[in-house]
XYZ file of C-alpha atoms in Angstrom:
728
model
C -0.130 113.054 -37.986
C -0.522 113.366 -41.908
C -2.842 115.235 -43.769
C -3.674 115.908 -47.295
C -2.889 118.959 -48.669
C -2.251 120.307 -52.304
C 0.675 120.830 -54.108
C -1.235 123.394 -56.059
C -4.417 124.420 -56.655
C -3.628 124.395 -60.425
C -6.134 125.532 -62.825
C -5.182 127.411 -66.160
C -5.322 130.818 -65.806
C -6.258 133.473 -68.240
C -4.926 134.142 -71.664
C -2.691 137.035 -71.725
C -2.051 139.473 -74.936
C -1.707 136.874 -77.327
C -2.961 137.540 -80.856
C -3.351 134.377 -82.370
C -4.423 135.795 -85.601
C -7.050 137.439 -83.941
C -8.358 134.583 -82.154
C -8.965 131.929 -84.654
C -7.888 132.734 -87.853
C -6.895 129.510 -89.925
C -3.172 129.291 -90.507
C -1.668 128.259 -93.920
C 0.177 125.723 -92.566
C 1.439 123.731 -89.799
C 4.189 125.166 -87.712
C 7.146 123.130 -87.740
C 8.826 121.974 -84.645
C 7.899 122.661 -81.063
C 7.794 126.363 -79.746
C 10.915 127.205 -77.635
C 9.348 127.393 -74.332
C 7.589 123.946 -74.546
C 10.418 122.356 -75.676
C 12.357 123.761 -72.740
C 9.170 122.917 -70.241
C 8.477 119.403 -71.574
C 11.843 118.740 -73.381
C 13.843 118.794 -69.954
C 13.282 115.094 -69.396
C 15.362 114.636 -72.139
C 18.680 115.221 -70.422
C 17.340 113.163 -67.432
C 16.365 116.360 -65.466
C 13.178 115.379 -64.231
C 12.531 115.948 -60.520
C 16.241 116.862 -60.444
C 16.395 120.210 -62.451
C 14.226 123.227 -61.788
C 14.172 124.108 -65.232
C 13.242 120.662 -66.529
C 9.392 122.024 -66.483
C 8.742 125.699 -66.381
C 5.127 124.788 -65.128
C 4.481 126.258 -61.553
C 7.937 126.782 -60.472
C 7.614 130.581 -59.966
C 9.255 132.685 -57.048
C 6.893 133.780 -54.590
C 7.917 137.297 -52.707
C 5.701 136.349 -49.708
C 7.680 132.978 -48.881
C 10.882 134.498 -49.743
C 10.240 137.243 -47.248
C 9.598 134.319 -44.785
C 12.561 132.542 -45.273
C 14.542 136.074 -44.964
C 13.159 136.199 -41.650
C 14.631 132.876 -40.044
C 17.744 134.057 -37.680
C 21.146 132.244 -37.758
C 21.169 128.864 -35.677
C 23.829 130.417 -33.608
C 22.639 134.233 -32.976
C 19.246 135.852 -33.522
C 20.581 139.053 -34.503
C 21.733 137.692 -38.024
C 19.974 136.337 -40.752
C 20.208 132.722 -41.897
C 19.494 133.506 -45.604
C 20.904 136.749 -46.308
C 20.718 135.892 -49.878
C 17.060 136.293 -49.655
C 17.475 139.831 -48.083
C 19.908 140.522 -50.882
C 17.176 139.412 -53.600
C 14.045 141.300 -52.026
C 16.431 144.272 -51.916
C 17.236 144.181 -55.740
C 13.399 143.163 -56.609
C 10.941 145.973 -55.693
C 8.853 147.382 -58.426
C 9.368 150.912 -59.347
C 5.925 151.871 -57.568
C 7.489 150.369 -54.298
C 5.551 146.766 -54.382
C 6.665 143.352 -54.464
C 5.444 140.472 -55.779
C 3.910 139.416 -59.733
C 3.062 142.491 -60.815
C 2.324 141.940 -64.416
C 1.146 144.990 -66.395
C -2.064 142.776 -67.387
C -2.969 142.360 -63.598
C -4.330 145.146 -61.116
C -3.358 145.695 -57.518
C -4.568 142.267 -55.660
C -4.201 140.820 -52.396
C -1.340 138.843 -53.105
C 0.816 141.633 -53.939
C -0.340 143.586 -50.760
C 0.598 140.607 -48.782
C 3.889 139.977 -50.696
C 5.091 143.625 -50.207
C 3.958 143.930 -46.335
C 6.158 140.544 -45.778
C 9.034 141.933 -47.573
C 8.754 145.128 -45.456
C 8.866 143.002 -42.294
C 11.679 141.092 -43.582
C 13.475 143.996 -44.196
C 12.689 145.913 -40.886
C 13.667 142.581 -38.911
C 17.185 143.062 -39.984
C 17.161 146.831 -40.489
C 17.827 146.811 -43.806
C 16.850 149.040 -47.043
C 14.987 151.787 -45.000
C 14.383 153.432 -48.531
C 12.833 150.258 -49.942
C 10.604 150.093 -46.319
C 9.241 153.417 -46.679
C 8.053 152.701 -50.541
C 6.706 149.669 -49.469
C 4.642 150.926 -46.550
C 3.258 153.850 -48.646
C 2.397 151.402 -51.361
C 0.555 149.163 -48.752
C -1.207 152.724 -47.611
C -2.273 153.784 -51.015
C -3.868 150.110 -51.980
C -4.985 149.239 -48.583
C -8.516 149.311 -49.570
C -8.040 146.017 -52.229
C -7.225 144.265 -48.895
C -10.665 145.046 -47.271
C -12.495 144.091 -50.729
C -14.416 140.935 -50.294
C -15.018 140.674 -53.855
C -11.087 140.553 -54.819
C -9.481 137.147 -55.080
C -7.403 136.423 -52.255
C -4.680 133.852 -51.739
C -5.722 131.123 -49.026
C -6.076 132.375 -45.640
C -5.246 135.818 -46.445
C -7.228 137.730 -43.661
C -5.004 135.500 -41.047
C -1.708 135.896 -43.080
C -2.020 139.523 -43.559
C -3.311 140.659 -40.083
C -0.648 138.270 -38.729
C 1.810 140.782 -40.563
C 0.200 143.906 -39.550
C 0.787 142.633 -36.097
C 4.433 141.923 -36.632
C 4.786 145.240 -38.269
C 3.359 146.916 -35.358
C 5.721 145.143 -32.799
C 8.500 146.157 -34.731
C 7.499 149.914 -34.718
C 6.498 150.440 -38.476
C 3.512 152.763 -38.943
C 1.105 151.509 -41.935
C -0.103 155.050 -43.208
C -3.738 153.995 -42.963
C -6.672 154.619 -40.764
C -7.114 152.847 -37.598
C -10.774 151.916 -38.816
C -9.137 150.187 -41.752
C -7.067 148.034 -39.629
C -9.836 147.265 -37.236
C -11.921 145.984 -40.771
C -8.902 143.621 -41.456
C -8.936 141.975 -38.312
C -12.981 141.941 -38.286
C -12.286 139.960 -41.345
C -9.753 137.625 -39.723
C -12.341 136.807 -37.026
C -15.033 135.798 -39.750
C -12.742 133.459 -41.456
C -11.566 131.917 -38.110
C -15.576 131.658 -37.330
C -16.026 130.222 -40.833
C -13.348 127.760 -40.417
C -14.786 126.707 -36.820
C -17.510 125.059 -38.987
C -15.289 122.217 -40.432
C -14.189 119.006 -38.770
C -11.755 119.058 -36.104
C -9.055 117.254 -38.448
C -9.422 119.887 -40.910
C -9.482 122.872 -38.792
C -6.240 121.877 -37.174
C -4.824 121.305 -40.310
C -5.863 124.659 -41.869
C -4.468 126.461 -38.757
C -1.199 124.729 -39.163
C -0.876 125.739 -42.725
C -1.512 129.531 -42.237
C 0.485 129.120 -38.775
C 2.687 132.161 -39.668
C -0.571 134.195 -39.285
C -0.694 133.428 -35.545
C 2.977 133.987 -34.321
C 3.135 133.259 -30.702
C -0.571 132.502 -30.406
C 0.135 129.547 -32.197
C 0.803 125.989 -30.627
C 3.933 125.275 -32.593
C 4.280 121.699 -31.049
C 0.874 120.826 -32.329
C 2.210 122.727 -35.607
C 4.882 120.393 -35.669
C 3.053 117.038 -35.967
C 2.616 117.906 -39.627
C 6.192 117.836 -40.589
C 6.910 115.710 -43.437
C 9.980 113.437 -43.938
C 12.069 116.390 -46.011
C 11.559 118.766 -42.853
C 9.086 120.695 -44.448
C 5.605 121.663 -43.308
C 3.347 120.969 -46.170
C 6.018 121.675 -48.609
C 5.220 125.222 -47.823
C 8.640 127.383 -47.475
C 6.724 130.232 -45.585
C 5.282 127.735 -43.079
C 8.144 125.943 -42.637
C 10.508 129.349 -42.207
C 7.957 130.533 -39.392
C 8.106 126.859 -37.407
C 12.040 127.347 -38.138
C 11.660 131.014 -36.412
C 9.496 129.673 -33.404
C 10.702 126.158 -32.840
C 14.532 126.190 -33.848
C 13.854 122.451 -35.393
C 16.722 121.737 -36.951
C 15.121 119.437 -39.682
C 12.841 122.699 -40.794
C 16.329 124.282 -41.327
C 17.664 121.636 -43.118
C 14.877 122.049 -45.403
C 15.431 125.466 -45.817
C 18.960 125.080 -46.516
C 18.371 122.573 -49.434
C 16.073 125.199 -50.616
C 17.834 128.288 -50.715
C 20.956 125.845 -52.079
C 18.591 124.806 -55.206
C 17.072 128.288 -55.951
C 19.572 130.921 -54.504
C 17.894 134.125 -53.081
C 14.143 133.535 -54.096
C 12.002 130.599 -53.392
C 8.825 129.378 -54.774
C 5.572 128.932 -53.203
C 5.459 125.255 -52.837
C 8.348 122.925 -52.700
C 8.783 119.994 -53.923
C 6.519 120.083 -56.470
C 8.005 118.839 -59.898
C 5.666 115.699 -60.111
C 2.638 117.567 -59.764
C 3.764 120.669 -62.138
C 5.002 118.004 -64.740
C 1.596 115.925 -64.668
C -0.290 119.330 -65.264
C 1.762 119.985 -68.180
C 0.982 115.979 -69.398
C -2.664 116.780 -68.872
C -2.923 120.251 -70.890
C -0.896 118.513 -73.669
C -3.618 115.374 -73.603
C -6.317 118.001 -73.487
C -5.598 120.117 -75.947
C -4.775 117.109 -78.530
C -0.915 117.759 -78.884
C 0.174 114.869 -76.478
C 1.319 112.789 -79.666
C 4.091 115.440 -80.214
C 5.810 114.852 -76.711
C 5.174 111.205 -76.723
C 8.988 110.345 -75.750
C 8.979 113.377 -72.863
C 5.611 112.135 -71.579
C 6.946 108.800 -71.112
C 10.025 109.807 -68.887
C 7.776 112.009 -67.238
C 5.365 109.347 -66.283
C 8.367 106.715 -65.854
C 9.416 109.027 -63.123
C 5.937 109.500 -61.259
C 5.633 105.431 -61.840
C 8.863 105.348 -59.601
C 7.906 107.911 -57.206
C 4.387 105.489 -56.828
C 5.949 102.706 -56.330
C 8.352 103.841 -53.695
C 4.931 105.466 -52.074
C 6.415 108.981 -51.756
C 4.895 111.656 -49.955
C 5.046 114.144 -52.802
C 2.438 111.651 -54.766
C 0.297 110.121 -51.853
C -0.161 112.831 -49.403
C -1.657 114.871 -51.855
C -5.373 114.437 -52.952
C -5.110 115.862 -56.767
C -1.412 114.548 -57.142
C -2.428 111.166 -56.170
C -5.560 111.265 -58.428
C -4.252 112.792 -61.373
C -0.939 110.426 -61.103
C -3.172 107.563 -60.776
C -5.436 108.377 -63.904
C -2.539 109.331 -66.176
C -0.402 106.206 -65.347
C -3.458 103.934 -65.511
C -4.602 105.147 -69.094
C -0.774 105.188 -70.414
C -0.754 101.497 -69.216
C 1.702 101.298 -66.089
C 0.533 98.538 -63.930
C -0.919 100.136 -60.641
C -3.974 98.997 -58.561
C -6.648 101.047 -57.099
C -5.668 99.838 -53.237
C -3.012 103.057 -53.102
C -6.339 105.456 -53.772
C -8.198 103.717 -50.910
C -7.344 106.223 -48.318
C -9.195 108.651 -50.442
C -12.063 105.859 -50.823
C -14.387 107.503 -47.839
C -15.777 111.177 -48.309
C -13.986 112.105 -44.575
C -10.482 112.079 -46.603
C -11.751 115.181 -48.142
C -13.579 116.631 -45.462
C -10.560 116.228 -43.018
C -8.253 118.126 -45.459
C -7.756 121.582 -46.572
C -9.478 121.111 -49.407
C -12.875 121.286 -47.815
C -12.207 124.873 -46.681
C -10.829 125.950 -50.001
C -14.069 124.352 -51.636
C -11.717 122.723 -53.708
C -13.687 122.066 -57.058
C -10.828 120.995 -59.222
C -10.068 118.540 -56.673
C -13.268 116.860 -56.645
C -13.199 116.693 -60.670
C -9.884 115.166 -60.491
C -10.980 112.427 -58.116
C -14.617 112.111 -60.125
C -12.720 111.709 -63.300
C -10.005 109.328 -61.665
C -12.840 107.081 -60.534
C -13.970 106.554 -64.016
C -10.992 104.605 -64.673
C -12.150 101.248 -63.506
C -10.656 97.882 -64.682
C -13.415 95.960 -62.606
C -17.146 96.451 -61.711
C -16.044 95.191 -58.283
C -13.585 97.939 -57.872
C -15.257 99.487 -54.669
C -12.596 102.021 -53.893
C -12.779 103.572 -57.209
C -16.680 103.183 -57.316
C -16.927 105.001 -53.677
C -14.598 107.863 -54.622
C -16.798 108.520 -57.564
C -20.161 108.364 -55.331
C -19.220 110.861 -53.024
C -16.957 113.210 -55.253
C -20.019 113.452 -57.641
C -22.456 114.073 -54.846
C -20.186 116.958 -53.303
C -19.977 118.357 -57.198
C -23.728 118.577 -57.131
C -24.093 120.131 -53.842
C -21.696 122.628 -55.148
C -23.824 123.338 -57.878
C -26.861 123.635 -56.039
C -25.078 126.292 -53.688
C -24.660 128.550 -56.425
C -21.505 129.715 -55.502
C -19.396 128.593 -58.276
C -18.072 130.859 -60.710
C -19.431 130.632 -64.262
C -16.316 128.483 -65.665
C -16.315 126.260 -62.593
C -20.113 125.600 -62.969
C -20.036 125.042 -66.604
C -16.982 122.525 -66.215
C -18.651 120.369 -63.174
C -21.630 120.516 -65.186
C -20.030 118.902 -68.234
C -17.954 116.520 -66.398
C -20.714 115.266 -64.564
C -23.012 115.055 -67.736
C -20.281 113.387 -69.888
C -18.434 110.344 -68.468
C -14.894 110.078 -69.694
C -15.929 107.026 -71.966
C -18.602 109.011 -73.636
C -16.694 112.100 -75.172
C -15.076 112.274 -78.304
C -11.615 113.385 -78.573
C -11.725 115.790 -81.075
C -14.758 117.653 -79.781
C -12.925 117.581 -76.333
C -9.601 119.247 -77.455
C -11.757 121.794 -79.119
C -13.493 122.305 -75.779
C -10.655 122.500 -73.641
C -8.494 125.098 -76.353
C -11.407 127.048 -76.590
C -11.516 127.288 -72.716
C -7.769 127.038 -72.047
C -6.448 129.722 -69.818
C -2.805 130.367 -69.340
C -2.285 133.335 -66.729
C -2.193 132.789 -63.474
C -3.847 130.354 -61.270
C -4.633 130.432 -57.228
C -1.933 128.764 -55.406
C -2.761 128.500 -51.594
C -1.133 131.155 -49.913
C 1.137 132.960 -52.418
C -1.290 134.379 -54.579
C -1.206 133.421 -58.618
C 0.920 130.887 -60.240
C 0.893 130.941 -64.144
C 2.488 128.390 -66.404
C 5.465 129.890 -68.912
C 4.588 127.072 -71.173
C 1.014 127.540 -71.381
C 1.209 130.333 -74.130
C 3.083 127.688 -76.317
C 0.971 124.958 -75.618
C -2.273 126.891 -76.725
C -0.707 128.302 -79.740
C 0.446 124.854 -80.721
C -3.019 123.412 -80.114
C -4.690 125.956 -82.123
C -2.413 125.459 -84.845
C -2.783 121.849 -84.904
C -6.608 121.981 -84.389
C -6.979 124.390 -87.483
C -4.679 122.155 -89.519
C -6.556 118.993 -88.904
C -9.560 120.842 -89.958
C -8.223 121.416 -93.366
C -7.634 117.909 -93.365
C -10.907 117.157 -92.552
C -12.305 119.535 -95.026
C -10.375 118.114 -97.690
C -11.823 114.607 -96.854
C -15.198 115.822 -96.617
C -14.939 116.916 -100.327
C -13.840 113.749 -101.371
C -16.759 111.887 -99.481
C -19.213 114.669 -101.144
C -17.709 113.906 -104.988
C -17.987 109.878 -104.129
C -21.790 110.173 -103.117
C -23.537 111.024 -106.006
C -26.447 108.394 -105.868
C -28.107 110.075 -102.817
C -31.190 110.963 -104.836
C -31.804 107.671 -106.774
C -34.574 105.388 -105.404
C -34.290 101.872 -104.349
C -34.375 99.424 -107.247
C -32.208 96.595 -108.545
C -29.830 98.939 -110.301
C -28.795 100.196 -107.066
C -28.111 97.107 -105.628
C -25.426 96.614 -108.562
C -24.426 100.114 -107.393
C -23.573 99.254 -103.903
C -21.956 95.936 -104.810
C -19.394 97.565 -107.208
C -18.839 100.293 -104.818
C -17.873 97.725 -102.092
C -15.954 95.536 -104.213
C -13.790 98.586 -105.555
C -13.510 100.204 -102.195
C -12.341 96.816 -100.398
C -10.183 95.937 -103.639
C -8.566 99.459 -103.269
C -7.958 98.784 -99.365
C -6.561 95.568 -100.050
C -4.070 96.438 -102.779
C -2.780 99.739 -100.161
C -2.603 97.523 -97.087
C -0.049 95.009 -98.943
C 2.429 98.073 -99.333
C 1.947 98.469 -95.406
C 1.807 94.718 -94.178
C 3.686 93.163 -96.779
C 1.280 90.568 -96.993
C -2.432 90.254 -98.260
C -5.448 90.975 -96.270
C -8.304 90.225 -98.421
C -9.311 86.889 -97.033
C -9.805 88.772 -93.803
C -11.677 91.525 -95.451
C -14.060 89.324 -97.051
C -14.530 86.813 -94.199
C -15.547 89.930 -91.926
C -17.673 91.139 -94.494
C -19.360 88.048 -95.140
C -19.923 87.372 -91.500
C -21.722 90.505 -91.247
C -23.804 89.955 -94.166
C -24.758 86.708 -92.772
C -25.776 88.307 -89.383
C -27.979 90.783 -90.999
C -29.696 88.240 -93.167
C -30.565 86.204 -90.011
C -31.979 89.157 -88.244
C -33.884 90.283 -91.632
C -35.187 86.472 -91.462
C -36.289 86.828 -87.817
C -38.261 90.167 -88.705
C -39.947 88.312 -91.548
C -41.052 85.150 -89.776
C -41.644 87.126 -86.565
C -39.274 84.927 -84.562
C -38.223 85.770 -81.234
C -34.948 84.523 -79.898
C -35.375 82.066 -76.518
C -32.404 83.583 -74.514
C -30.054 86.712 -74.589
C -27.576 84.678 -75.724
C -29.208 83.368 -78.565
C -29.978 86.829 -79.755
C -26.600 88.525 -78.738
C -24.619 85.663 -80.718
C -26.275 87.142 -83.941
C -26.954 90.677 -83.070
C -23.262 91.581 -82.110
C -22.193 90.602 -85.394
C -24.808 92.282 -87.157
C -24.083 95.627 -85.963
C -21.042 95.271 -88.721
C -18.408 97.417 -86.635
C -15.630 94.967 -87.933
C -16.320 96.427 -91.730
C -15.143 100.249 -90.529
C -13.021 99.592 -87.214
C -10.770 97.154 -88.503
C -9.531 97.797 -92.031
C -7.787 101.161 -90.933
C -5.834 99.188 -88.325
C -3.647 98.064 -91.521
C -2.883 101.902 -91.963
C -1.213 102.916 -88.601
C 2.409 102.271 -89.429
C 1.997 98.874 -87.442
C 2.540 95.274 -88.438
C -0.502 93.119 -87.789
C 0.308 89.477 -88.719
C -2.407 86.904 -89.448
C -1.909 85.679 -86.015
C -2.197 88.921 -84.336
C -5.784 89.117 -85.770
C -6.514 85.783 -84.809
C -5.379 86.172 -81.206
C -7.828 86.344 -77.875
C -6.961 89.834 -77.490
C -8.136 90.867 -80.949
C -11.165 88.841 -80.807
C -11.954 90.067 -77.305
C -11.570 93.991 -78.465
C -13.567 93.296 -81.550
C -16.500 91.306 -79.448
C -16.799 94.040 -76.868
C -17.152 96.725 -79.198
C -19.848 94.835 -81.076
C -21.460 94.279 -77.906
C -21.149 97.742 -76.789
C -22.421 99.229 -80.007
C -25.389 96.638 -80.234
C -26.453 96.949 -76.701
C -26.294 101.115 -76.730
C -28.058 100.965 -80.274
C -30.767 98.932 -78.766
C -31.241 100.938 -75.844
C -32.122 103.710 -78.156
C -34.032 102.120 -80.762
C -36.561 100.088 -79.020
C -39.394 102.329 -79.656
C -39.113 102.448 -83.504
C -38.102 98.630 -83.777
C -41.390 97.672 -81.994
C -43.259 99.287 -84.695
C -41.385 97.753 -87.357
C -41.580 94.384 -85.547
C -37.906 93.904 -84.826
C -36.652 91.806 -82.144
C -34.379 94.078 -79.786
C -32.529 93.213 -76.660
C -34.666 95.630 -74.383
C -37.745 94.024 -75.807
C -36.357 90.609 -75.301
C -35.097 91.044 -71.851
C -38.604 92.230 -70.602
C -40.200 89.373 -72.197
C -37.639 86.856 -70.364
C -37.692 88.826 -67.254
C -41.297 90.057 -66.683
C -43.219 88.212 -69.631
C -44.420 91.370 -71.072
C -43.563 94.833 -72.631
C -45.398 96.969 -70.176
C -43.791 100.406 -69.825
C -42.282 99.326 -66.264
C -40.988 95.829 -67.813
C -39.480 98.026 -70.945
C -37.822 100.634 -68.580
C -36.299 98.038 -66.211
C -35.178 95.941 -68.867
C -33.552 99.065 -70.531
C -31.817 100.098 -67.216
C -30.373 96.103 -67.597
C -29.049 96.661 -70.688
C -27.441 99.996 -69.927
C -25.531 98.204 -67.163
C -24.545 95.444 -69.253
C -22.889 97.954 -71.644
C -21.358 100.157 -68.945
C -20.089 96.529 -67.522
C -18.508 95.823 -71.078
C -17.052 99.148 -71.097
C -15.268 98.527 -68.094
C -13.830 95.363 -69.544
C -12.731 97.244 -72.989
C -10.916 100.034 -70.749
C -9.320 97.315 -68.848
C -7.957 95.730 -71.994
C -7.132 98.905 -73.622
C -5.357 100.285 -71.041
C -2.928 97.460 -70.057
C 0.078 96.482 -71.490
C 1.474 92.919 -72.688
C -0.735 91.442 -75.532
C -0.033 91.132 -78.940
C -1.926 94.020 -80.033
C -0.138 97.537 -79.856
C -1.833 100.396 -78.308
C -2.658 102.373 -81.057
C -4.806 99.389 -82.492
C -6.592 99.205 -79.445
C -7.241 102.980 -79.028
C -9.024 102.651 -82.479
C -11.637 100.124 -80.790
C -11.856 102.380 -77.615
C -12.647 105.259 -79.737
C -15.227 103.300 -81.599
C -16.862 102.525 -77.902
C -16.919 106.167 -77.273
C -18.605 107.230 -80.362
C -21.355 104.758 -79.510
C -21.705 106.103 -76.269
C -21.798 109.700 -77.361
C -24.207 108.801 -80.444
C -26.561 106.780 -78.158
C -26.285 108.597 -74.884
C -29.945 110.212 -74.706
C -31.561 109.053 -78.297
C -31.203 107.673 -81.404
C -29.584 110.314 -83.181
C -30.145 108.859 -86.695
C -33.665 110.214 -85.906
C -32.552 113.402 -84.444
C -29.594 114.348 -86.122
C -29.382 118.011 -84.910
C -26.879 117.644 -82.300
C -24.560 115.316 -84.474
C -24.587 117.876 -87.023
C -23.661 120.628 -84.605
C -20.718 118.121 -83.411
C -19.578 117.526 -86.619
C -19.479 120.967 -87.654
C -17.370 121.766 -84.612
C -14.826 119.687 -85.513
C -14.771 120.157 -89.406
C -15.903 123.443 -90.242
C -16.355 125.883 -87.446
C -13.428 128.223 -86.560
C -12.225 128.235 -83.262
C -13.712 130.764 -80.735
C -10.925 131.595 -77.847
C -11.830 133.083 -74.651
C -10.838 136.965 -74.501
C -8.082 138.202 -72.399
C -9.133 138.883 -68.595
C -7.678 141.100 -66.115
C -7.636 139.032 -62.915
C -7.050 135.342 -62.553
C -10.146 132.829 -61.706
C -9.792 129.426 -60.812
C -12.065 126.406 -60.268
C -11.671 127.103 -56.484
C -14.327 129.448 -55.550
């Protein structure tokens, strides 16, 4: 049997004690080079270490005492009287904290359930081999002093805590250990265990079996270990979890589980991580973080190496990618948006909601996985892609249900509302970067049974992102000054003199562009610039004639053949392409791919504009695609006909956006990706600008967005005392 389980429920934790110029002061200049930890975190791929060296990515490869303790409990193959992995015992003995605890015990974190769980597990492991009696006493005293934390339902808990913690209490009692706590408190823990088991009984049979197998160590001899072994993977592990696999090795004496644990301890030595392998997921999380904060261009080669490795795993259908919902979804999204040739067929096993309902994610109310699936569903290259359409439909439905439940954390609710409101093609990169930087959390994220798993590189990612964003703002502010100095005719009324002013402004601007482009392209582009400008002007004249003569085109084709040109995007999308550091030959500009990119951008711009300006254009006597479609389809412009026509126009724009996405994210054509990205960004601007209204008439929100990118300082979240995740 196979089941879909996460490599990690990875969301960015909280910001630790990091000043960053008092959270938002503008740096004088951009820092030079990568921060040291990021260089290690992402730069390991330079040495071919991706997937092979635990130091190749510092994200999520964090040792967990809970899992280490369970591996330490495994006996030798030939004798139950000696540990199979004495190095784990030794590591436990050497890593007890001064207060008697084991685990991630940062000064910024108060005692939590993960620390209690890890401490009791280490105590039981030492007692099993009669090692470290002093350590055992100190550990028991720590558990006794802080036992109330285990009963606090408001305290964030590792997955299945009430089952695994109560299971350790049973093991400890069977070994003769006496916890210094009241019996009523122990009874309360087992009452919480009963509540958790009853809650789990409400899920599907498949999901319940998967969850019970995942926390199998909490049941001991009460567990059906033959049933648990049905979840064993090719690498010998159960769910890539060292603790579950170690418990299976203890109870079933399975050679493949021992082989997995052998490879684990050979790789890491004494301590083990909470999940292994998880290289791909960890690396993808880092790539995603770099892209979300706007600094991925600084690590282009490293990101390409990571994605090359992920692509090979994808082609080989490896379990680490394909059996894990968030890993598979994130891999698909990142690979497809970076131009790798993959189809949605490999996502077919997630096309139905049952793939989520029958997995552990349903038990965890795993908002992050649903968000990842929903975002992935938007990377469609065809309107007929039913796999991704289905994924988007059911993931959106479940996200809306979570919103209505009022059980999400504040940050999770905000993220879900935002993602549902703004599809990926209607967000602006710099606004997204700002939002993600301001909400970036770097310390601790809940990871299944073993508490909190932070990223050593997240601090440096945040620092570099803040530095880069502020430096970008200083450039934008300087450019804004240039615009303000140039725009000195704002108060002059319309007259023939203004026509002359505009003519010379256009002439001189295009002349300067042409002269500078020669230096970049080693050829003149003036003919192309003039041709583009003239075609736009002619289309505008036709549109003006239609208005003056009250002419209505007979078909949508007649209207669009002129309207898509009159939107005039060619005048401000295309000239910058010559200054991207890439050669664009005359043949490239005349190519079918370039023509498609420009035509789709114009179509999307025209349709989105028309869908929000038709009221104004009715009053002005202008023709509009919404009005024209209503007349053609219904013969009138009643409110009902207008609404139906508007829906059709919006649908056409969405379909064109799907086609544009396929064109931009696919490789092989003559137009370089950076050039294609400029067309894509223009389309995103159009969707953002016209998503609800004609923002020329209601500019308040657009002005707020502009200020956020150009002027307003960042507002970073303050440090928090305990981790929070999107899994509520």
